[in-house]
XYZ file of C-alpha atoms in Angstrom:
448
model
C 162.095 118.673 118.693
C 163.867 117.937 121.965
C 160.647 116.652 123.439
C 160.165 114.405 120.452
C 163.725 113.116 120.753
C 163.169 112.397 124.427
C 159.967 110.472 123.721
C 161.266 108.376 120.816
C 163.470 106.005 122.893
C 160.592 105.456 125.297
C 158.250 104.579 122.449
C 160.893 102.318 120.978
C 161.412 100.634 124.336
C 157.706 100.040 124.726
C 157.549 98.635 121.211
C 160.443 96.274 121.902
C 158.849 95.237 125.195
C 155.570 94.457 123.480
C 157.387 92.457 120.807
C 159.341 90.528 123.435
C 156.151 89.819 125.353
C 154.448 88.648 122.152
C 157.360 86.342 121.296
C 157.442 84.905 124.846
C 153.684 84.351 124.780
C 153.889 82.708 121.360
C 156.695 80.405 122.461
C 155.168 79.156 125.691
C 151.437 79.960 125.866
C 150.002 80.149 122.335
C 148.445 76.711 121.719
C 147.734 77.342 118.026
C 151.093 78.542 116.754
C 154.741 78.626 117.777
C 157.288 81.014 116.224
C 159.537 79.083 113.848
C 156.932 76.582 112.605
C 157.002 78.264 109.191
C 160.780 78.604 109.073
C 162.656 77.355 106.004
C 165.346 75.939 108.300
C 164.437 72.289 108.909
C 166.020 72.160 112.385
C 164.251 75.315 113.560
C 160.961 74.088 112.098
C 161.309 70.678 113.809
C 162.115 72.257 117.171
C 159.184 74.656 116.849
C 156.779 71.847 115.944
C 158.029 69.765 118.865
C 157.522 72.686 121.243
C 154.044 73.277 119.820
C 153.022 69.626 120.332
C 154.381 69.796 123.886
C 152.363 72.929 124.634
C 149.179 71.504 123.155
C 149.606 68.321 125.193
C 150.385 70.092 128.467
C 147.472 72.521 128.122
C 144.989 69.798 127.105
C 143.762 69.134 130.644
C 143.938 70.866 134.019
C 144.974 67.594 135.641
C 148.281 67.813 133.737
C 149.569 70.035 136.504
C 150.189 66.716 138.290
C 152.843 65.843 135.679
C 155.322 67.348 138.114
C 154.991 64.079 140.049
C 156.352 62.056 137.100
C 160.068 62.933 137.458
C 159.759 63.003 141.256
C 158.154 59.545 141.285
C 160.846 58.109 138.987
C 163.624 59.642 141.104
C 161.963 58.260 144.257
C 161.890 54.777 142.726
C 165.499 54.974 141.547
C 166.687 56.266 144.930
C 164.833 53.608 146.972
C 162.779 56.062 148.996
C 160.188 54.908 151.511
C 157.771 52.465 149.810
C 154.679 54.440 150.792
C 156.213 57.626 149.384
C 157.148 55.864 146.117
C 153.614 54.458 145.818
C 151.900 57.811 146.430
C 154.196 59.760 144.071
C 153.799 57.303 141.205
C 150.068 56.996 141.951
C 149.644 60.717 141.307
C 152.078 60.582 138.370
C 149.990 58.038 136.465
C 146.781 60.135 136.735
C 147.907 62.902 134.298
C 149.683 60.344 132.101
C 146.333 58.583 131.651
C 144.817 61.935 130.679
C 147.585 62.517 128.103
C 146.985 59.041 126.649
C 143.293 59.843 126.354
C 143.978 63.215 124.709
C 146.365 61.768 122.117
C 143.908 58.981 121.348
C 141.099 61.485 120.805
C 143.300 63.427 118.397
C 143.910 60.289 116.344
C 140.301 59.119 116.434
C 138.683 62.473 115.635
C 138.366 61.670 111.914
C 137.304 58.059 112.414
C 133.688 58.740 113.436
C 132.246 58.267 116.888
C 131.882 54.472 116.684
C 135.487 53.785 115.693
C 136.670 56.725 117.766
C 134.823 55.459 120.820
C 136.325 51.998 120.313
C 139.818 53.456 120.012
C 139.246 55.643 123.088
C 138.064 52.674 125.130
C 141.055 50.594 123.987
C 143.740 53.133 124.855
C 141.735 54.227 127.883
C 142.544 50.792 129.299
C 146.238 51.073 128.414
C 147.196 52.123 131.947
C 145.434 49.142 133.558
C 146.988 46.816 130.973
C 150.513 48.137 131.546
C 150.191 47.994 135.346
C 148.747 44.469 135.136
C 151.490 43.208 132.808
C 154.149 44.545 135.190
C 152.383 42.950 138.169
C 151.941 39.658 136.287
C 155.637 39.593 135.394
C 156.414 40.007 139.100
C 154.044 37.198 140.084
C 151.488 39.503 141.764
C 148.460 37.496 140.630
C 146.134 38.945 143.282
C 146.975 42.489 142.197
C 146.247 41.613 138.563
C 142.927 39.927 139.351
C 141.691 42.625 141.725
C 142.811 45.369 139.307
C 140.807 43.798 136.471
C 137.715 43.363 138.629
C 138.153 46.847 140.074
C 138.387 48.383 136.596
C 135.064 46.825 135.606
C 133.344 47.883 138.839
C 134.824 51.365 138.606
C 133.431 51.841 135.102
C 129.959 50.332 135.496
C 129.299 51.734 138.983
C 131.485 54.781 139.652
C 131.815 56.234 136.127
C 128.311 55.311 134.949
C 126.855 56.413 138.287
C 128.538 59.811 138.011
C 127.275 60.133 134.413
C 123.682 59.411 135.411
C 123.891 61.620 138.504
C 125.651 64.632 136.942
C 123.683 64.375 133.699
C 120.395 64.006 135.553
C 121.030 66.963 137.862
C 122.316 69.205 135.066
C 119.599 68.401 132.578
C 116.800 68.583 135.146
C 117.898 72.061 136.174
C 118.522 73.187 132.577
C 115.271 71.790 131.253
C 116.860 69.371 128.762
C 115.306 65.940 128.102
C 111.992 67.226 129.368
C 113.638 67.948 132.708
C 112.889 64.368 133.764
C 115.042 61.623 132.243
C 117.826 61.187 129.706
C 117.453 58.688 126.868
C 119.931 56.300 125.288
C 119.780 53.346 122.891
C 118.259 50.428 124.886
C 119.297 47.844 122.258
C 122.963 48.754 122.560
C 122.738 48.842 126.353
C 121.013 45.438 126.404
C 123.672 43.910 124.125
C 126.492 45.239 126.279
C 124.865 43.999 129.489
C 124.297 40.551 127.983
C 127.991 40.313 127.200
C 128.870 41.537 130.697
C 126.590 38.862 132.170
C 128.430 36.310 130.049
C 131.707 37.653 131.442
C 130.427 37.295 135.012
C 129.439 33.691 134.261
C 133.005 33.068 133.070
C 134.186 34.036 136.568
C 131.480 32.208 138.515
C 132.129 28.836 136.828
C 135.919 28.693 137.550
C 135.377 29.955 141.116
C 132.700 27.329 141.798
C 134.754 24.582 140.183
C 137.805 25.591 142.208
C 135.893 25.497 145.484
C 134.503 22.048 144.641
C 138.000 20.843 143.748
C 139.459 22.266 146.954
C 136.784 20.572 149.023
C 137.415 17.270 147.241
C 141.210 17.565 147.380
C 141.064 18.153 151.136
C 139.609 14.641 151.483
C 141.433 13.113 148.469
C 144.879 14.794 148.348
C 145.798 13.394 144.905
C 143.444 15.765 143.071
C 145.234 18.418 140.947
C 143.124 21.492 141.747
C 145.346 24.263 140.437
C 146.052 22.613 137.100
C 142.368 21.910 136.555
C 141.457 25.540 137.268
C 144.225 26.796 134.964
C 143.054 24.536 132.140
C 139.453 25.711 132.598
C 140.541 29.372 132.752
C 142.679 29.163 129.625
C 139.943 27.461 127.633
C 137.382 30.007 128.867
C 139.730 32.885 127.991
C 140.031 31.687 124.398
C 136.220 31.535 124.123
C 135.901 35.061 125.580
C 138.427 36.415 123.081
C 136.476 34.830 120.219
C 133.253 36.369 121.571
C 134.925 39.784 121.734
C 136.061 39.497 118.113
C 132.499 38.553 117.147
C 131.227 41.557 119.081
C 133.572 43.832 117.113
C 132.213 42.424 113.847
C 128.680 42.910 115.188
C 129.449 46.500 116.237
C 131.499 47.669 113.279
C 130.087 45.630 110.388
C 126.823 43.736 110.534
C 124.912 45.950 113.003
C 126.882 49.188 112.824
C 123.725 51.274 112.550
C 122.692 50.281 116.080
C 125.931 51.664 117.507
C 126.117 54.800 115.382
C 125.892 57.623 117.926
C 126.759 60.334 115.401
C 123.158 61.544 115.449
C 123.907 62.891 118.908
C 126.745 65.072 117.675
C 125.948 68.677 117.017
C 127.619 69.752 113.775
C 128.099 73.229 115.158
C 130.254 71.768 117.936
C 132.474 69.683 115.665
C 135.970 69.462 117.112
C 139.048 70.137 115.014
C 142.290 68.190 115.641
C 144.997 70.373 117.163
C 147.858 68.062 116.177
C 148.597 65.683 113.345
C 148.265 61.887 113.593
C 152.029 61.335 113.607
C 152.519 63.820 116.429
C 149.670 62.231 118.382
C 151.139 58.762 117.795
C 154.514 59.978 119.081
C 152.847 61.351 122.224
C 151.103 57.978 122.685
C 154.358 56.023 122.423
C 156.349 58.305 124.733
C 153.566 58.438 127.315
C 153.143 54.652 127.246
C 156.859 54.199 127.983
C 156.692 56.651 130.903
C 153.560 54.934 132.251
C 155.401 51.595 132.148
C 158.285 53.065 134.168
C 155.991 54.587 136.802
C 153.919 51.380 136.916
C 157.063 49.371 137.608
C 157.889 51.442 140.684
C 154.233 51.508 141.748
C 153.905 47.718 141.703
C 157.293 47.151 143.345
C 156.244 49.308 146.302
C 152.913 47.544 146.937
C 154.210 44.803 149.272
C 155.940 47.255 151.597
C 152.949 49.592 151.322
C 150.598 46.819 152.463
C 152.750 46.099 155.524
C 153.222 49.730 156.542
C 149.721 51.074 155.792
C 147.869 47.926 156.950
C 145.571 47.737 153.927
C 145.032 44.672 151.752
C 146.397 44.083 148.271
C 142.839 43.471 147.164
C 141.777 46.980 148.204
C 144.759 48.520 146.416
C 144.055 46.609 143.219
C 140.273 46.839 143.363
C 139.794 50.481 144.385
C 142.987 52.558 144.173
C 144.582 51.394 140.908
C 141.364 51.599 138.815
C 140.811 55.179 139.989
C 144.236 56.031 138.565
C 143.624 54.328 135.247
C 140.041 55.525 134.777
C 140.529 59.161 135.766
C 140.617 60.487 132.196
C 137.739 58.264 131.027
C 135.748 59.304 134.072
C 136.020 62.993 133.215
C 135.269 62.395 129.510
C 132.148 60.342 130.219
C 130.752 62.829 132.734
C 131.344 65.772 130.369
C 129.420 64.143 127.504
C 126.665 63.052 129.914
C 126.222 66.638 131.063
C 125.872 67.570 127.371
C 123.019 65.036 127.165
C 124.982 62.637 124.915
C 124.187 59.518 126.885
C 124.994 57.004 124.127
C 128.559 58.290 124.128
C 128.765 58.205 127.925
C 127.389 54.668 127.964
C 129.846 53.629 125.253
C 132.797 54.907 127.277
C 131.685 53.435 130.626
C 130.242 50.044 129.681
C 132.362 49.719 126.522
C 135.519 50.050 128.590
C 134.216 47.493 131.118
C 133.495 45.050 128.298
C 137.003 45.392 126.946
C 138.439 44.665 130.380
C 136.186 41.637 130.912
C 136.263 40.135 127.403
C 139.670 41.239 126.064
C 142.185 42.397 128.655
C 141.514 39.779 131.368
C 141.528 36.792 128.962
C 144.626 38.229 127.280
C 146.403 38.348 130.653
C 145.444 34.713 131.340
C 146.953 33.688 127.986
C 150.009 35.892 128.607
C 150.487 34.274 132.017
C 150.316 30.885 130.285
C 153.060 31.985 127.873
C 155.434 33.435 130.509
C 154.794 30.706 133.086
C 152.658 32.618 135.590
C 149.550 30.834 137.012
C 147.088 33.591 136.094
C 143.543 32.215 136.110
C 139.919 33.326 136.081
C 139.469 31.903 139.541
C 138.518 34.937 141.588
C 137.615 34.626 145.255
C 133.990 33.788 146.020
C 133.261 37.159 147.612
C 134.683 39.018 144.603
C 132.683 36.888 142.183
C 129.450 37.544 144.080
C 130.162 41.296 144.138
C 130.801 41.280 140.393
C 127.610 39.361 139.615
C 125.448 41.572 141.863
C 126.915 44.708 140.261
C 126.157 43.432 136.739
C 122.632 42.536 137.864
C 121.968 46.007 139.294
C 123.376 47.799 136.234
C 121.293 45.609 133.906
C 118.090 46.482 135.753
C 118.998 50.181 135.813
C 119.661 50.609 132.088
C 117.237 48.088 130.562
C 114.542 50.743 129.938
C 116.874 52.998 127.935
C 116.422 55.931 130.342
C 118.410 57.356 133.240
C 118.012 59.914 136.012
C 120.028 61.221 138.940
C 118.413 58.787 141.409
C 119.673 55.786 139.419
C 123.101 57.418 139.357
C 123.004 57.819 143.130
C 122.086 54.117 143.455
C 125.116 53.030 141.422
C 127.429 55.338 143.369
C 126.009 54.064 146.658
C 126.654 50.456 145.649
C 130.234 51.299 144.656
C 130.899 52.959 148.022
C 129.442 49.937 149.858
C 131.726 47.621 147.868
C 134.755 49.847 148.580
C 134.007 49.765 152.314
C 133.541 45.993 152.176
C 136.950 45.430 150.607
C 138.556 47.923 152.982
C 137.629 45.716 155.941
C 138.012 42.403 154.055
C 141.593 41.141 154.561
C 143.353 38.992 151.968
C 143.915 36.227 154.513
C 140.174 35.587 154.841
C 139.879 34.478 151.233
C 142.779 32.066 151.658
C 141.409 30.541 154.866
C 137.737 30.072 153.871
C 138.210 26.948 151.670
C 140.361 25.288 154.338
C 137.815 26.003 157.072
C 134.958 24.687 154.918
C 136.900 21.576 154.000
C 137.742 20.840 157.637
C 134.119 21.318 158.638
C 132.883 18.906 155.977
C 135.584 16.398 156.812
C 134.604 16.456 160.494
C 130.947 15.917 159.529
C 131.702 12.854 157.397
C 134.084 11.389 159.948
C 137.512 12.112 158.430
């Protein structure tokens, strides 16, 4: 009996320890349930549900470990730390916030089907770029806005799509999927998207060419109003692009929805189940968007000092660095589905996002600049316009046959790296000086 009495407290202690461990694990690590969610007390139930949504969100992606940079970046901005430090901290803070936006969007769109879900994912996938660009536009940083828009398109059609083709090609060749040779996707959808992207590139080439002609003429005839003419052309073009995008949505979702229906790719056995309700996901979207706006404010405010101290151009920051931040979550999503041999989905994320930037976000920013009195136009520098057109041309040739392989992915990645190197060594001052130099040369030739 004494032995039994001596053992009972120990057993009880172990039982209590196991219960405490179970409660602790349920509170902080169980993603499916949190103690108190079934409580009859409304306050306890609300707190438990809030904690559960927080856990689900934090554990949704490994990159969320970088969320630690969010409060540090905000404190750095409030405390006026070194500009380079503020830029780097908020740069890394926005990466996981973009992933959280993507996760919450996927939760909302899970019951909408892959066409509507893909559209919603692409829309909110560009939320980071849109927020950063609106902040920069409000501050008069037109070059940052323009280079960020162009960089987002190039990042999606070259970097993201290139990684999809490369990773999907390598994985499926080694695993024996798709015949071990090439991956297939819908060539009609790809052709339609590329046609619209070519139209978008034309909308940049025409204002850039017109602006250069005006600058050349105004150098000899100073009474010509170059800027106003370019702004008028850009605003009219932006309205046309917005109308075309609306028509594309009708084409995609109504009249020709069957062409864009990628649900045949989805394996019913792998159907995902939402882990949070639509209202909870919407709350996460709103809160995250507000935090992104705060971090974007400090990020943009630190760019000027960053350019002076780090000796890199604003164009490189906007064209290469900022799109990497905004596209991080989309990049991972597209590569994952490409590895699973769901190339229509990967193509929809990569090129669909680029189309939204080119046909919706950029024209919207031109109109917004018109409303708030900022001279935002579609007049990109000549070098940028040429790079954009060449990139669209290469992508069109690569995807026109409806098949992809790792070599084509390597080609797209190689082109993106070449462009990144070009803009790294291409200072902002060159673009400003070229029209003046050309004008002076022509004037000297004609005797002015």
